[in-house]
Coordinates of N, CA and C in Angstrom, one line a residue:
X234 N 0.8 -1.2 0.0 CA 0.0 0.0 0.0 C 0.9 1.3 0.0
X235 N 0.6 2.6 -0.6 CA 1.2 3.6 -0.7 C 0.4 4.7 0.4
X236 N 0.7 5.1 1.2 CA 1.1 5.7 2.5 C 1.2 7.7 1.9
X237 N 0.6 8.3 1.8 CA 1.3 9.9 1.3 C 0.7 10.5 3.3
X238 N 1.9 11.1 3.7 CA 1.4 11.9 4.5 C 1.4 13.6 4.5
X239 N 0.6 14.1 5.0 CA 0.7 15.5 4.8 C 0.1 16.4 6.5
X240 N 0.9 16.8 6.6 CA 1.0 17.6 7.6 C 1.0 19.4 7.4
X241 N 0.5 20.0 8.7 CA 0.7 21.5 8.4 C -0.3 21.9 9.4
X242 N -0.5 23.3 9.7 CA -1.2 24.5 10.8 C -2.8 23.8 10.3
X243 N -3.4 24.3 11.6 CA -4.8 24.9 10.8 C -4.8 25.5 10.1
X244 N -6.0 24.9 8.7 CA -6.7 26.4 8.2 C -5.4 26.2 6.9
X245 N -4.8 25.0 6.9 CA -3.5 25.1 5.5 C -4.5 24.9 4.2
X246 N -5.6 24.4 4.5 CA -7.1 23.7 3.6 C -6.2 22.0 3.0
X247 N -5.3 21.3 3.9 CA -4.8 20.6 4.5 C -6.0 19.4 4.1
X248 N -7.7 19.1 4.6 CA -8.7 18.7 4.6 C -9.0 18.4 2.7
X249 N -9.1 19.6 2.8 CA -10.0 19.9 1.1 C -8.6 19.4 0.0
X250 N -7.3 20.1 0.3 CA -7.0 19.7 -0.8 C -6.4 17.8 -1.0
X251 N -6.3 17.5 0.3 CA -5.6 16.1 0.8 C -7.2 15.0 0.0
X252 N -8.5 15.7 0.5 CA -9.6 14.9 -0.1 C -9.9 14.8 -1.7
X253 N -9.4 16.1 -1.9 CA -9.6 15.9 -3.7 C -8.8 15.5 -4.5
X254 N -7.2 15.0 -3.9 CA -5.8 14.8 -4.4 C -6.1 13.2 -4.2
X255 N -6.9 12.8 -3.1 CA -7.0 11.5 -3.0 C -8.1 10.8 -4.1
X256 N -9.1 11.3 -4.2 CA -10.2 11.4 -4.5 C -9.8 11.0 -6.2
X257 N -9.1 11.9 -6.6 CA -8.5 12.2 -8.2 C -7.7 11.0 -8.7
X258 N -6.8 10.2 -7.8 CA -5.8 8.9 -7.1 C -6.2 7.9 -7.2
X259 N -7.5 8.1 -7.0 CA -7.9 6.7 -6.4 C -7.6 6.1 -5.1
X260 N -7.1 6.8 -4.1 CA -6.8 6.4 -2.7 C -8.0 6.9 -1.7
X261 N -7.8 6.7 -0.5 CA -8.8 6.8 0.8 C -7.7 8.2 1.4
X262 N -8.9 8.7 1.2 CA -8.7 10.3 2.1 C -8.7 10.1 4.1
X263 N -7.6 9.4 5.1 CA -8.4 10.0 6.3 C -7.8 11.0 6.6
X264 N -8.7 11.9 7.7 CA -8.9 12.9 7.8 C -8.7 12.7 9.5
X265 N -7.2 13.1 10.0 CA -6.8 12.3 11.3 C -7.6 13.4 12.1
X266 N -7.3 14.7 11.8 CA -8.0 15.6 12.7 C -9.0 15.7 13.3
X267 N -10.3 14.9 12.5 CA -11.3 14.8 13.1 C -11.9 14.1 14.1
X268 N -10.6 12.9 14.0 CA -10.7 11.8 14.8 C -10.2 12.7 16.5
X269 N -9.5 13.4 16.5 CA -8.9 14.0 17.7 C -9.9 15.6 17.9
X270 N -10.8 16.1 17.0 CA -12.0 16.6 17.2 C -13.1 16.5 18.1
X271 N -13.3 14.7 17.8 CA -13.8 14.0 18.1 C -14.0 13.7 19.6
X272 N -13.1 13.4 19.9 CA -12.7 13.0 21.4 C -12.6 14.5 22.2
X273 N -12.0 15.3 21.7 CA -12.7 16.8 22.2 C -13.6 17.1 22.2
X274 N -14.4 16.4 21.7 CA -16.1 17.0 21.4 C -17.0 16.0 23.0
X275 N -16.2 14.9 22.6 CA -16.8 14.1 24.0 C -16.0 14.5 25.1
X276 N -15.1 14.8 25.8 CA -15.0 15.7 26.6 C -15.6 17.0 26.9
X277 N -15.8 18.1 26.1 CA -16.4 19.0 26.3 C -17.9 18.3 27.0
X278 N -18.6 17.2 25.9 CA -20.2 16.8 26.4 C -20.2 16.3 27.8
X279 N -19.2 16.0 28.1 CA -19.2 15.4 29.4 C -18.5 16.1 30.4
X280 N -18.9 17.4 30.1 CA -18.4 18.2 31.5 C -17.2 18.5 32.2
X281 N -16.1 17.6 31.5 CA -14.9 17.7 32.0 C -14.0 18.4 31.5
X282 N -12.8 19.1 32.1 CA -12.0 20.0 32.1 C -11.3 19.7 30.9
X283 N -10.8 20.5 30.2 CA -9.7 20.4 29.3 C -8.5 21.1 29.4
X284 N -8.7 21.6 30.5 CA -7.1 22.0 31.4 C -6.2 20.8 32.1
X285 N -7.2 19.8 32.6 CA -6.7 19.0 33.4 C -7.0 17.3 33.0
X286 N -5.4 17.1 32.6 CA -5.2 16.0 31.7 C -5.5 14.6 32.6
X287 N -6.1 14.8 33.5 CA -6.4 13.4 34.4 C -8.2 13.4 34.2
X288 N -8.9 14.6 33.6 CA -9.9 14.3 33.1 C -10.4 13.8 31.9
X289 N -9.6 14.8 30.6 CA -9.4 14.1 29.4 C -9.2 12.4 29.1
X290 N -8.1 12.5 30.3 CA -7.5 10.3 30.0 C -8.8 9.4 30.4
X291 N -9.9 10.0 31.6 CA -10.4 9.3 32.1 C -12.1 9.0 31.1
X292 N -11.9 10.0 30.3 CA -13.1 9.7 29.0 C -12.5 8.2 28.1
X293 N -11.5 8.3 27.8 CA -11.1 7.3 26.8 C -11.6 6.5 27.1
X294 N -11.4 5.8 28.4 CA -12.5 4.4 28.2 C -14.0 4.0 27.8
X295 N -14.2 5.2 27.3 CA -15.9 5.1 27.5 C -16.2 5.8 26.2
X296 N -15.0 5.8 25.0 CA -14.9 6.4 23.7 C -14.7 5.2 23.0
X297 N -15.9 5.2 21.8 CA -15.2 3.9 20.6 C -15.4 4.9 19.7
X298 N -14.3 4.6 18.9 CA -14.4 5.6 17.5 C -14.4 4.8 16.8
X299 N -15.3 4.9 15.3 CA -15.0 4.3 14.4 C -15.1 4.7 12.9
X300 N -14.2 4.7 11.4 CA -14.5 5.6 10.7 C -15.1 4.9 9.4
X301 N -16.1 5.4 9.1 CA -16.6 4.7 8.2 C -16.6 5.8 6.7
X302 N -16.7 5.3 5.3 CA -16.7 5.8 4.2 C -18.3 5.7 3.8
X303 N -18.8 6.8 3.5 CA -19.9 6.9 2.6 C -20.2 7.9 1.4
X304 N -19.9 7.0 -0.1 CA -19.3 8.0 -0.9 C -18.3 8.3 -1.1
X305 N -17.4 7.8 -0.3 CA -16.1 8.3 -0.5 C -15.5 9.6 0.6
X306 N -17.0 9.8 1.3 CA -17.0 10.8 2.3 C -16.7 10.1 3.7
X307 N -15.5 10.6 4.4 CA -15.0 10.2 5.7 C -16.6 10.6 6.6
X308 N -16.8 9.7 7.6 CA -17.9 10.1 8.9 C -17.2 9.4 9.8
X309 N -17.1 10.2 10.8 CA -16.8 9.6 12.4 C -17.7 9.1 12.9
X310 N -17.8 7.9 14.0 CA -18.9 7.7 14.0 C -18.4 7.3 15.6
X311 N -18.6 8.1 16.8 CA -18.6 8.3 18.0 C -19.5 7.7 18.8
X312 N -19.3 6.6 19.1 CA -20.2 6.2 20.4 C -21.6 6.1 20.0
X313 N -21.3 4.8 18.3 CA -22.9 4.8 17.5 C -23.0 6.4 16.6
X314 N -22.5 7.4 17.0 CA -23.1 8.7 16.5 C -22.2 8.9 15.5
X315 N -22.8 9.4 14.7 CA -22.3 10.4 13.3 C -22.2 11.8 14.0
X316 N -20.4 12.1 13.9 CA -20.6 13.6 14.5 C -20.3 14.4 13.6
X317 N -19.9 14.1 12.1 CA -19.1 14.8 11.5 C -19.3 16.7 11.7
X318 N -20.9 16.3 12.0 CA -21.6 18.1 11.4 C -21.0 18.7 13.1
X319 N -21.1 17.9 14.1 CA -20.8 18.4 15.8 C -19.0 18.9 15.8
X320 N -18.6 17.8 15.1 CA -16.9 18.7 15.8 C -16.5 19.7 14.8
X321 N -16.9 20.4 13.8 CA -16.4 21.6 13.4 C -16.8 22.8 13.7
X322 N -16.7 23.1 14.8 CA -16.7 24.7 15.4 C -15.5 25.0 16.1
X323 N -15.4 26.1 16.3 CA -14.3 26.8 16.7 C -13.8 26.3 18.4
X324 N -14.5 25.9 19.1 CA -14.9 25.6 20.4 C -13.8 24.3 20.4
X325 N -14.7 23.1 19.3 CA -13.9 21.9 19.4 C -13.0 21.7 19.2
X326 N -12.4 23.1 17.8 CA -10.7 22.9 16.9 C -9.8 23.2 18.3
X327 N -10.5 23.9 19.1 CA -9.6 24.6 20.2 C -9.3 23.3 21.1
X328 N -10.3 22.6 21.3 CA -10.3 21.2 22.7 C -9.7 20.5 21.8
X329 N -9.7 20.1 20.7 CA -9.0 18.9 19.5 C -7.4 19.6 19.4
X330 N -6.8 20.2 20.0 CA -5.7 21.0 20.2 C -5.2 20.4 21.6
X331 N -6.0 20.9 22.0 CA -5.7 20.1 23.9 C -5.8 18.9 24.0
X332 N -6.3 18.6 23.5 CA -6.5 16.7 23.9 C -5.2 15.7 23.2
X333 N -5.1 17.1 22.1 CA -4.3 15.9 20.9 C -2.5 16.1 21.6
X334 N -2.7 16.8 22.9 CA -1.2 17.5 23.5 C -1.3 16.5 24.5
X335 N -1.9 15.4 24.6 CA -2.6 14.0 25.7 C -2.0 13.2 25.6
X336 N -0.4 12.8 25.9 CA 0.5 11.7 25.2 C -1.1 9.8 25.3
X337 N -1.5 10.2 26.2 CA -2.5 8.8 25.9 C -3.6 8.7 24.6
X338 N -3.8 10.0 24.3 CA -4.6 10.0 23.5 C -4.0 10.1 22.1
X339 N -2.9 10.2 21.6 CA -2.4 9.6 20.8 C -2.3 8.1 21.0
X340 N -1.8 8.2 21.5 CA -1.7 6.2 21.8 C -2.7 5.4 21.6
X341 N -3.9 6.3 21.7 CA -5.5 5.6 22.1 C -5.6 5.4 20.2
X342 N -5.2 6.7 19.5 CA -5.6 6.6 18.1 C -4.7 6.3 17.0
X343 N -3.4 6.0 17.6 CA -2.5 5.2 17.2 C -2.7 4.3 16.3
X344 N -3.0 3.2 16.7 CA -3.7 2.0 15.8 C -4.5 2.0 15.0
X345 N -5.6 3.1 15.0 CA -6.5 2.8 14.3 C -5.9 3.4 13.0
X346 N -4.8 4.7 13.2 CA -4.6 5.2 12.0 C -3.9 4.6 10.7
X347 N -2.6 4.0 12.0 CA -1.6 2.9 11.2 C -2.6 1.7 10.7
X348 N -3.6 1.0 10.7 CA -4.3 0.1 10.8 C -4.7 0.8 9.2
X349 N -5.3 1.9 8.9 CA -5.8 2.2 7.6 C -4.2 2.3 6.6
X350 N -3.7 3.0 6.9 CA -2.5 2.7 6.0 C -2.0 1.2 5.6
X351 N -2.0 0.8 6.4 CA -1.5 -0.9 6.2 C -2.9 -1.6 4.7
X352 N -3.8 -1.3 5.2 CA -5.0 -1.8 4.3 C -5.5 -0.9 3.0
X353 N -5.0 0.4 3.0 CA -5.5 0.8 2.0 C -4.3 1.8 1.2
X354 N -4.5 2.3 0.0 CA -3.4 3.5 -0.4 C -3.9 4.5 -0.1
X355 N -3.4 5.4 0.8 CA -4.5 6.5 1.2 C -3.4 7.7 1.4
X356 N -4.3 8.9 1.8 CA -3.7 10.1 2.3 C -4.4 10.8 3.3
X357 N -3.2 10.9 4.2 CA -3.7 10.9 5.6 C -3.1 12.4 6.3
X358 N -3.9 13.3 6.7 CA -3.3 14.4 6.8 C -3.6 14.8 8.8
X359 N -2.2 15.8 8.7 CA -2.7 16.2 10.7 C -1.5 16.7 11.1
X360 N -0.9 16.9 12.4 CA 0.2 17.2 12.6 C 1.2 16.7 12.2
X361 N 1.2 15.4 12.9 CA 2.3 14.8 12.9 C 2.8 13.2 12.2
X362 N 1.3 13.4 11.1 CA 1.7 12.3 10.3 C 2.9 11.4 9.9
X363 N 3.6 12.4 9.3 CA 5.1 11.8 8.8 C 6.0 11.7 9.7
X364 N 5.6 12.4 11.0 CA 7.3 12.2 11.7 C 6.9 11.6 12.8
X365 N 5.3 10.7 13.1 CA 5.3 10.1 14.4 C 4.3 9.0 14.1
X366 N 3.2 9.6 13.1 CA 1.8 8.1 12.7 C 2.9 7.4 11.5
X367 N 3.4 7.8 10.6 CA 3.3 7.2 9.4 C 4.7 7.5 9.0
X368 N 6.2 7.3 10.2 CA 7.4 7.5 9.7 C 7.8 7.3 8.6
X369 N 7.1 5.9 7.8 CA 7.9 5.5 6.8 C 7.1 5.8 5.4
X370 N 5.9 6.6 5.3 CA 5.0 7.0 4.5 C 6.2 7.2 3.1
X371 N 5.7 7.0 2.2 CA 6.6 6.6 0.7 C 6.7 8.5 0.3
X372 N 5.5 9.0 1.2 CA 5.3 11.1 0.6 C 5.0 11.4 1.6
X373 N 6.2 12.9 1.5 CA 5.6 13.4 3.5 C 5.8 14.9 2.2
X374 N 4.2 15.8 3.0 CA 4.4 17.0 2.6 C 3.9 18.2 3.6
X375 N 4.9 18.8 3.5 CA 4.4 19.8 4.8 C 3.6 21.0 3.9
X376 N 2.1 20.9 4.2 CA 1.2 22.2 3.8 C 1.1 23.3 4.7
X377 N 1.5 24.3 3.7 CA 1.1 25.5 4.8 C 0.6 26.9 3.8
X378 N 0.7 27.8 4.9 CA -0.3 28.8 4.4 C 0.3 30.2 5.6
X379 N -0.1 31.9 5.0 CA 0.3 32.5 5.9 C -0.7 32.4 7.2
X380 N -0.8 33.0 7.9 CA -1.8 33.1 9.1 C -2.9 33.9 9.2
X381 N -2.7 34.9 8.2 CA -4.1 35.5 8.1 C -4.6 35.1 6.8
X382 N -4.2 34.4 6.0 CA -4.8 33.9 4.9 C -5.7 32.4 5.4
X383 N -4.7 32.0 5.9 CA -5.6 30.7 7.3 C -7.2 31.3 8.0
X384 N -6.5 32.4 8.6 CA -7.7 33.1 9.3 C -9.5 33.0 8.5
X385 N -8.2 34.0 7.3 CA -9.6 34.5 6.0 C -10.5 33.4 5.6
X386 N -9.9 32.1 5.0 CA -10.3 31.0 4.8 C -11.8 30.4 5.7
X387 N -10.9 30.6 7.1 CA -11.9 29.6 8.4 C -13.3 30.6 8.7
X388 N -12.5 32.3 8.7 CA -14.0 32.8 8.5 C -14.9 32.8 7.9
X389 N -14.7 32.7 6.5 CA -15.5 33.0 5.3 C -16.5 31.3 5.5
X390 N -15.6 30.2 5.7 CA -16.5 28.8 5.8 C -17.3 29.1 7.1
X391 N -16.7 29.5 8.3 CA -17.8 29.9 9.1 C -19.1 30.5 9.3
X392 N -18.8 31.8 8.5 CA -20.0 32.8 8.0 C -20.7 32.5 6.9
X393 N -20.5 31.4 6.1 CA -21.2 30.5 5.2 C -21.9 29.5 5.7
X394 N -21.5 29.0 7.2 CA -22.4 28.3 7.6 C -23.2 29.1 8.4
X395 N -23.2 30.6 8.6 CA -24.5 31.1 9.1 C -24.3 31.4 10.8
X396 N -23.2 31.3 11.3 CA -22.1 31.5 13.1 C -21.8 32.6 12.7
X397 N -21.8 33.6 13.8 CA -21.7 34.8 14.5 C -20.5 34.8 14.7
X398 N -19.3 35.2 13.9 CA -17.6 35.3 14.4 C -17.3 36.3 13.7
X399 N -16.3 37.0 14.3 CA -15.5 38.2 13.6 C -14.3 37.7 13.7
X400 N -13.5 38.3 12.5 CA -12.4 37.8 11.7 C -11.7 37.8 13.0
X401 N -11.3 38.5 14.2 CA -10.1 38.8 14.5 C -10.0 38.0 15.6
X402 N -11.4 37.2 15.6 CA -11.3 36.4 16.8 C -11.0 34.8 16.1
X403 N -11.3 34.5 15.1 CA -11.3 33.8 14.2 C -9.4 33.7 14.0
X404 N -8.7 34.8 13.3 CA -7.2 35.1 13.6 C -6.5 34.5 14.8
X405 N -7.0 34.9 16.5 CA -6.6 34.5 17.2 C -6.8 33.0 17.7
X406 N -7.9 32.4 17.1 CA -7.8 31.2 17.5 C -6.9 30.3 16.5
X407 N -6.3 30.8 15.6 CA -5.7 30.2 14.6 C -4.4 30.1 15.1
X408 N -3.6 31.3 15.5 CA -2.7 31.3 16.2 C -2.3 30.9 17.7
X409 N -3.3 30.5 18.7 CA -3.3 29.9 19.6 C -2.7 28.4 19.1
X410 N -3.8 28.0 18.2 CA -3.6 26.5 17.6 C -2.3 26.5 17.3
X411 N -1.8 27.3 16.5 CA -0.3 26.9 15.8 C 0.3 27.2 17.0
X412 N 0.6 27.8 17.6 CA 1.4 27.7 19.1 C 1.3 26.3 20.3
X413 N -0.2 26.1 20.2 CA -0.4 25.2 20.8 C 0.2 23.6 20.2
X414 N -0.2 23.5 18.9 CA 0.5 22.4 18.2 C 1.7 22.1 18.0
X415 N 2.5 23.3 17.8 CA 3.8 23.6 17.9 C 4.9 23.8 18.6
X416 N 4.0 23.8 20.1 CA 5.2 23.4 21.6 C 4.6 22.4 22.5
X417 N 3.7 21.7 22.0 CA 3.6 20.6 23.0 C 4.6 19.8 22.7
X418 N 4.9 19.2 23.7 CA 5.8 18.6 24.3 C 5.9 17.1 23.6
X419 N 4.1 16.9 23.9 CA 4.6 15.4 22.7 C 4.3 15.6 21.1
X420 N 4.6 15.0 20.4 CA 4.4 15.0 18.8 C 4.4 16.2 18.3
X421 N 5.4 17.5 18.7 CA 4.9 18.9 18.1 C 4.7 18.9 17.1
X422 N 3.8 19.4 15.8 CA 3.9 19.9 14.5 C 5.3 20.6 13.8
X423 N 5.6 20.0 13.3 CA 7.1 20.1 12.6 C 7.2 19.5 11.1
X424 N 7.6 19.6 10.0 CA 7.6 18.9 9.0 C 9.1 18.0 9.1
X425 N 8.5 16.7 8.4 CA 9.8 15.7 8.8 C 10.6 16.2 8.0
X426 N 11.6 15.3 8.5 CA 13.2 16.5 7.6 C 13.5 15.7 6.1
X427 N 12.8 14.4 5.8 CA 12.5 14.1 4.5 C 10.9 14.9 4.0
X428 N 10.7 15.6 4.0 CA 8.8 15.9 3.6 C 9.4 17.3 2.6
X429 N 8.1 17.6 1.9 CA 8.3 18.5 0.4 C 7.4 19.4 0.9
X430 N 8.0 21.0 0.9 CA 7.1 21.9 1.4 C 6.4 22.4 0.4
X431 N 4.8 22.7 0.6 CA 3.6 23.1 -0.4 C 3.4 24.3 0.4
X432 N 3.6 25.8 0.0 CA 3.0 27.1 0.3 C 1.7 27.1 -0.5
X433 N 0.5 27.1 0.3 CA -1.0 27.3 -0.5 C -1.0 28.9 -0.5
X434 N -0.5 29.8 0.2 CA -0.4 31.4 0.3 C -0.8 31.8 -1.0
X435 N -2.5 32.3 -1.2 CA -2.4 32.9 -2.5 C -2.5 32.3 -3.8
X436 N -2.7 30.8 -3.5 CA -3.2 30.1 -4.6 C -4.5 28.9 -4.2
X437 N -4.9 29.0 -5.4 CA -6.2 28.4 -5.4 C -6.7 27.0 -4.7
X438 N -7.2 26.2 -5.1 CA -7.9 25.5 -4.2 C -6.9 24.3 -5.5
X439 N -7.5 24.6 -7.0 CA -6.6 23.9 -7.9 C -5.4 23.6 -8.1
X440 N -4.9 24.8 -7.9 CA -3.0 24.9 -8.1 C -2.7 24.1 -6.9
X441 N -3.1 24.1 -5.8 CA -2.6 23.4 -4.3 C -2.4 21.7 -4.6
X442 N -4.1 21.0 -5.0 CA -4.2 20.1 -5.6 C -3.5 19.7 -6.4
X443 N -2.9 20.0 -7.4 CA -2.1 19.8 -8.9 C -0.9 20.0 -8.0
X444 N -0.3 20.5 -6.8 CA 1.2 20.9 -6.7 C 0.7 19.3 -5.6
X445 N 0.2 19.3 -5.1 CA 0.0 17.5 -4.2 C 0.2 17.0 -4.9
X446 N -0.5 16.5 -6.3 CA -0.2 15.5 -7.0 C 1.0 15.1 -7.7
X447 N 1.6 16.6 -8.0 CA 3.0 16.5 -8.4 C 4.0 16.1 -8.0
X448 N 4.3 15.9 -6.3 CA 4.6 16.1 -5.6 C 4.7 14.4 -5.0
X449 N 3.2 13.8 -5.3 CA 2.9 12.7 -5.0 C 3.3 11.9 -5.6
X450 N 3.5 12.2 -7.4 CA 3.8 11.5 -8.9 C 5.3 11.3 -9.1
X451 N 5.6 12.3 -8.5 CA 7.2 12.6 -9.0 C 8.4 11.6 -7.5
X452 N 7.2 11.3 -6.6 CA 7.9 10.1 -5.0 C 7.4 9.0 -5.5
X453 N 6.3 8.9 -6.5 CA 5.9 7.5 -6.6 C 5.7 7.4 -8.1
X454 N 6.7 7.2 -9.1 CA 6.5 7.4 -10.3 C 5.8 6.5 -11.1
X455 N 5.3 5.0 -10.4 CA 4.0 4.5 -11.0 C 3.0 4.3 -10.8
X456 N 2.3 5.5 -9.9 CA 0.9 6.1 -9.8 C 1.0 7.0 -11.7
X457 N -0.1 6.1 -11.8 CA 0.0 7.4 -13.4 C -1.4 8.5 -12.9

């Protein structure tokens, strides 16, 4: 199986361009972030702290995650539930930040990730894909983007779904996240020191796609 990982900030559109690059391939799009969304999302529902990491660990036993394809469309499916539409708010990107800084909660989703790679050709995107889930992935690409172009992006999908945010609160949660993903202590976000850097800053949703694939064609030159 061929393995592509891609890594990068919030808001790199990391999601969108990783699902249509896959999509185009013929491989399975997962979408690791949502999985660690996820598990933030059930903490928040249950009341407990996301400051204090002896609350966080003590949900895991009482979390089954499982990810199913429909269409070709990734759904989480949490404890029987379909959350996909519940963990994308600003609230959970922020707790899916905290939790994912949980050396157990990695561990907890560990397996399941490595477990899809092994079974399918896929592309799997998140922090720390290439330098901690998927070391030996055949494509490591570090996506990224400036921070207020990140910003622009998350608000405009926000205010298209019809949520009350202004840009500059929208800005600061972006940069919390890249701070927060980028000094925790376990797995920080880093691009591996074999991975191919993709600047999305200012280009399209297409040109990003076509520079993945290139990117992907030219590490694996019998994908036609």
């Amino acid at each position: 199986m061929i393995a592509v990982a891609i890594d990068g900030p919030a808001g790199a559109g990391k999601s969108t361009i990783a699902k249509t690059a896959a999509k185009r391939l013929g491989f399975i799009y997962v979408d690791t972030g949502a999985l660690y969304r996820s598990i933030g999302y059930y903490v928040i529902k249950q009341g407990k702290s996301l400051e204090i990491k002896e609350d966080i660990v003590s949900c895991l036993s009482s979390i089954d995650i499982e990810i199913e394809f429909v269409d070709n469309e990734q759904h989480v499916i949490l404890n029987g539930e379909d959350v996909n539409a519940s963990i994308r708010t600003p609230e959970v990107s922020i707790a899916a930040s905290k939790v994912s800084a949980v050396p157990e909660v990695r561990e907890f989703l560990l397996g399941l990730q490595r477990d899809f790679a092994k079974k399918y050709n896929c592309i799997m995107d998140g922090r720390d894909i290439g330098t901690v889930v998927l070391p030996n992935a055949e494509v490591k690409i570090f996506l990224t983007a400036s921070c207020e172009e990140r910003a622009n992006r998350r608000y405009k999908e926000l205010i298209e779904k019809g949520e009350q945010v202004n840009y500059e609160d929208v800005l600061t949660d972006i940069q919390k996240r890249d701070y927060n993903d980028s000094h925790r202590e376990i797995a920080p976000m880093k691009p591996a020191e074999d991975s191919v850097l993709v600047d999305s800053t200012g280009q399209s949703i297409e040109q990003n796609v076509q520079a993945v694939i290139d990117v992907i064609k030219a590490k694996v030159p019998e994908i036609k």
